[in-house]
GROMACS .gro file of C-alpha atoms in nm:
model
  205
    1UNK     CA    1   0.518   0.846   2.901
    2UNK     CA    2   0.817   0.936   2.663
    3UNK     CA    3   1.063   0.659   2.815
    4UNK     CA    4   0.766   0.399   2.736
    5UNK     CA    5   0.714   0.549   2.386
    6UNK     CA    6   1.092   0.500   2.358
    7UNK     CA    7   1.131   0.178   2.476
    8UNK     CA    8   0.848   0.040   2.291
    9UNK     CA    9   1.023   0.167   1.959
   10UNK     CA   10   1.358  -0.037   2.046
   11UNK     CA   11   1.173  -0.356   2.124
   12UNK     CA   12   1.059  -0.321   1.778
   13UNK     CA   13   1.381  -0.296   1.634
   14UNK     CA   14   1.493  -0.661   1.728
   15UNK     CA   15   1.740  -0.840   1.499
   16UNK     CA   16   1.501  -1.057   1.281
   17UNK     CA   17   1.531  -1.426   1.163
   18UNK     CA   18   1.672  -1.398   0.807
   19UNK     CA   19   1.648  -1.651   0.562
   20UNK     CA   20   1.942  -1.886   0.475
   21UNK     CA   21   2.008  -1.806   0.161
   22UNK     CA   22   2.112  -1.448   0.133
   23UNK     CA   23   2.219  -1.420  -0.206
   24UNK     CA   24   2.113  -1.101  -0.353
   25UNK     CA   25   2.063  -1.260  -0.717
   26UNK     CA   26   2.142  -1.100  -1.051
   27UNK     CA   27   2.191  -0.760  -1.145
   28UNK     CA   28   1.859  -0.570  -1.285
   29UNK     CA   29   1.864  -0.425  -1.613
   30UNK     CA   30   1.961  -0.029  -1.590
   31UNK     CA   31   1.753   0.065  -1.922
   32UNK     CA   32   1.541   0.345  -1.738
   33UNK     CA   33   1.866   0.480  -1.555
   34UNK     CA   34   1.691   0.392  -1.228
   35UNK     CA   35   1.912   0.067  -1.121
   36UNK     CA   36   2.198   0.224  -1.054
   37UNK     CA   37   2.295   0.515  -0.850
   38UNK     CA   38   2.640   0.664  -0.852
   39UNK     CA   39   2.758   0.878  -0.515
   40UNK     CA   40   3.025   0.942  -0.306
   41UNK     CA   41   3.108   0.764   0.026
   42UNK     CA   42   3.256   0.919   0.305
   43UNK     CA   43   3.393   0.761   0.635
   44UNK     CA   44   3.341   1.113   0.856
   45UNK     CA   45   2.992   1.042   0.775
   46UNK     CA   46   2.956   0.661   0.823
   47UNK     CA   47   3.017   0.406   1.077
   48UNK     CA   48   3.082   0.125   0.855
   49UNK     CA   49   3.455   0.121   0.711
   50UNK     CA   50   3.436  -0.189   0.495
   51UNK     CA   51   3.290   0.020   0.196
   52UNK     CA   52   3.617   0.200   0.075
   53UNK     CA   53   3.610   0.581   0.056
   54UNK     CA   54   3.562   0.802  -0.236
   55UNK     CA   55   3.314   0.722  -0.547
   56UNK     CA   56   3.096   0.420  -0.527
   57UNK     CA   57   2.794   0.285  -0.699
   58UNK     CA   58   2.464   0.100  -0.553
   59UNK     CA   59   2.320  -0.154  -0.787
   60UNK     CA   60   1.968  -0.295  -0.745
   61UNK     CA   61   1.997  -0.697  -0.778
   62UNK     CA   62   1.660  -0.915  -0.779
   63UNK     CA   63   1.705  -0.980  -0.414
   64UNK     CA   64   1.920  -0.703  -0.275
   65UNK     CA   65   2.140  -0.422  -0.326
   66UNK     CA   66   2.512  -0.423  -0.399
   67UNK     CA   67   2.747  -0.122  -0.329
   68UNK     CA   68   3.078  -0.132  -0.554
   69UNK     CA   69   3.369   0.066  -0.455
   70UNK     CA   70   3.681   0.005  -0.641
   71UNK     CA   71   3.724  -0.363  -0.658
   72UNK     CA   72   3.529  -0.403  -0.320
   73UNK     CA   73   3.171  -0.523  -0.313
   74UNK     CA   74   2.939  -0.463  -0.038
   75UNK     CA   75   2.617  -0.675  -0.052
   76UNK     CA   76   2.298  -0.645   0.178
   77UNK     CA   77   2.006  -0.877   0.108
   78UNK     CA   78   1.650  -0.761   0.071
   79UNK     CA   79   1.564  -0.922   0.413
   80UNK     CA   80   1.822  -0.714   0.584
   81UNK     CA   81   1.688  -0.357   0.453
   82UNK     CA   82   1.474  -0.182   0.708
   83UNK     CA   83   1.431   0.100   0.471
   84UNK     CA   84   1.557   0.345   0.200
   85UNK     CA   85   1.514   0.703   0.236
   86UNK     CA   86   1.618   1.022   0.034
   87UNK     CA   87   1.699   1.323   0.200
   88UNK     CA   88   1.917   1.619   0.204
   89UNK     CA   89   2.205   1.792   0.390
   90UNK     CA   90   1.976   2.077   0.494
   91UNK     CA   91   1.732   1.822   0.607
   92UNK     CA   92   2.001   1.644   0.824
   93UNK     CA   93   2.110   1.965   0.992
   94UNK     CA   94   1.762   2.042   1.101
   95UNK     CA   95   1.701   1.712   1.266
   96UNK     CA   96   1.650   1.819   1.639
   97UNK     CA   97   1.933   1.695   1.835
   98UNK     CA   98   1.728   1.620   2.109
   99UNK     CA   99   1.600   1.283   1.903
  100UNK     CA  100   1.934   1.167   1.820
  101UNK     CA  101   2.002   0.859   2.009
  102UNK     CA  102   1.640   0.719   1.977
  103UNK     CA  103   1.578   0.399   1.765
  104UNK     CA  104   1.377   0.554   1.515
  105UNK     CA  105   1.281   0.903   1.408
  106UNK     CA  106   1.079   0.983   1.072
  107UNK     CA  107   1.198   0.643   0.942
  108UNK     CA  108   1.556   0.699   0.963
  109UNK     CA  109   1.751   0.482   1.214
  110UNK     CA  110   1.955   0.767   1.404
  111UNK     CA  111   2.145   0.549   1.671
  112UNK     CA  112   2.450   0.549   1.484
  113UNK     CA  113   2.398   0.851   1.315
  114UNK     CA  114   2.391   1.066   1.620
  115UNK     CA  115   2.769   1.180   1.597
  116UNK     CA  116   2.761   1.196   1.217
  117UNK     CA  117   2.479   1.430   1.225
  118UNK     CA  118   2.630   1.643   1.515
  119UNK     CA  119   2.961   1.683   1.305
  120UNK     CA  120   2.749   1.770   1.005
  121UNK     CA  121   2.536   2.011   1.212
  122UNK     CA  122   2.869   2.189   1.320
  123UNK     CA  123   2.899   2.396   0.993
  124UNK     CA  124   2.650   2.631   1.152
  125UNK     CA  125   2.322   2.759   1.021
  126UNK     CA  126   2.467   3.088   0.920
  127UNK     CA  127   2.711   2.925   0.642
  128UNK     CA  128   2.567   2.901   0.288
  129UNK     CA  129   2.472   2.518   0.216
  130UNK     CA  130   2.533   2.366  -0.124
  131UNK     CA  131   2.258   2.120  -0.086
  132UNK     CA  132   2.343   1.761  -0.141
  133UNK     CA  133   2.127   1.475  -0.195
  134UNK     CA  134   2.140   1.158   0.030
  135UNK     CA  135   2.047   0.809  -0.028
  136UNK     CA  136   1.994   0.638   0.324
  137UNK     CA  137   2.014   0.260   0.336
  138UNK     CA  138   1.850   0.141   0.707
  139UNK     CA  139   1.975  -0.216   0.730
  140UNK     CA  140   2.042  -0.509   0.974
  141UNK     CA  141   2.411  -0.570   0.981
  142UNK     CA  142   2.503  -0.933   0.974
  143UNK     CA  143   2.819  -0.887   1.220
  144UNK     CA  144   2.687  -0.652   1.490
  145UNK     CA  145   2.305  -0.787   1.464
  146UNK     CA  146   2.218  -0.459   1.529
  147UNK     CA  147   2.057  -0.165   1.267
  148UNK     CA  148   2.281   0.012   1.071
  149UNK     CA  149   2.252   0.318   0.869
  150UNK     CA  150   2.484   0.384   0.522
  151UNK     CA  151   2.485   0.761   0.416
  152UNK     CA  152   2.567   0.798   0.029
  153UNK     CA  153   2.586   1.171  -0.122
  154UNK     CA  154   2.448   1.186  -0.482
  155UNK     CA  155   2.422   1.435  -0.718
  156UNK     CA  156   2.139   1.255  -0.878
  157UNK     CA  157   1.825   1.236  -0.687
  158UNK     CA  158   1.752   0.900  -0.560
  159UNK     CA  159   1.384   0.883  -0.547
  160UNK     CA  160   1.335   0.667  -0.902
  161UNK     CA  161   1.623   0.456  -0.769
  162UNK     CA  162   1.417   0.356  -0.441
  163UNK     CA  163   1.096   0.311  -0.622
  164UNK     CA  164   1.283   0.099  -0.863
  165UNK     CA  165   1.407  -0.124  -0.574
  166UNK     CA  166   1.059  -0.139  -0.432
  167UNK     CA  167   0.932  -0.232  -0.783
  168UNK     CA  168   1.177  -0.529  -0.799
  169UNK     CA  169   1.084  -0.633  -0.422
  170UNK     CA  170   0.731  -0.668  -0.508
  171UNK     CA  171   0.805  -0.841  -0.854
  172UNK     CA  172   0.965  -1.118  -0.621
  173UNK     CA  173   0.630  -1.151  -0.409
  174UNK     CA  174   0.393  -1.146  -0.671
  175UNK     CA  175   0.594  -1.413  -0.912
  176UNK     CA  176   0.782  -1.615  -0.660
  177UNK     CA  177   1.121  -1.536  -0.820
  178UNK     CA  178   1.409  -1.686  -0.674
  179UNK     CA  179   1.781  -1.550  -0.636
  180UNK     CA  180   2.000  -1.685  -0.920
  181UNK     CA  181   2.371  -1.688  -0.942
  182UNK     CA  182   2.497  -1.343  -1.018
  183UNK     CA  183   2.721  -1.335  -1.303
  184UNK     CA  184   3.063  -1.114  -1.313
  185UNK     CA  185   2.951  -0.753  -1.441
  186UNK     CA  186   3.043  -0.658  -1.793
  187UNK     CA  187   3.257  -0.381  -1.688
  188UNK     CA  188   3.469  -0.605  -1.453
  189UNK     CA  189   3.511  -0.867  -1.734
  190UNK     CA  190   3.606  -0.594  -1.968
  191UNK     CA  191   3.887  -0.458  -1.723
  192UNK     CA  192   4.009  -0.831  -1.664
  193UNK     CA  193   4.020  -0.856  -2.013
  194UNK     CA  194   4.224  -0.542  -2.101
  195UNK     CA  195   4.461  -0.631  -1.808
  196UNK     CA  196   4.521  -0.980  -1.939
  197UNK     CA  197   4.559  -0.823  -2.301
  198UNK     CA  198   4.826  -0.608  -2.181
  199UNK     CA  199   5.030  -0.857  -1.949
  200UNK     CA  200   5.011  -1.063  -2.261
  201UNK     CA  201   5.158  -0.796  -2.475
  202UNK     CA  202   5.435  -0.683  -2.214
  203UNK     CA  203   5.556  -1.076  -2.231
  204UNK     CA  204   5.589  -1.121  -2.565
  205UNK     CA  205   5.757  -0.765  -2.643
   0.00000   0.00000   0.00000
């Protein structure tokens, strides 16, 4: 019976038909401090290595998410997103190891997380755990055509961020909002301007 249940779950997780336009649109305003999440991305916790290790920022766009690490950008369209979840390190450690490898458990994609959770569990339950929040992004990877998971540590609770992303998706459905070309972030424009000004000053001095 368990095998049949597992098989039916895996059958559901087939790579979906995605729209031709995977533009994530413009970044939404962060007036309520709920449209940008700052965190840390560790390679030992993740299988996706295209996102640089270290401090990252996750931005909500009208039609997707953008993860910025340094000068690298990783974009995920809404149609690729399976779910956004909030969890903690202790919750990851407590997960029953017997379920690792199944397609979906409690809304989390655990296939690619098997080795990661096993490694986190290695710290043992006797050691004191400093609680860490995690934003979990379950999504369809365009290259592998498989469900993938991103774990992003954050000192902030990602609940408001997740709620805002849901609100923006609902707005798209209600208003029929289309993805507009994304303009360059202001912070990046300022950085480029400073670099150009510095180069010009060095040239004339």
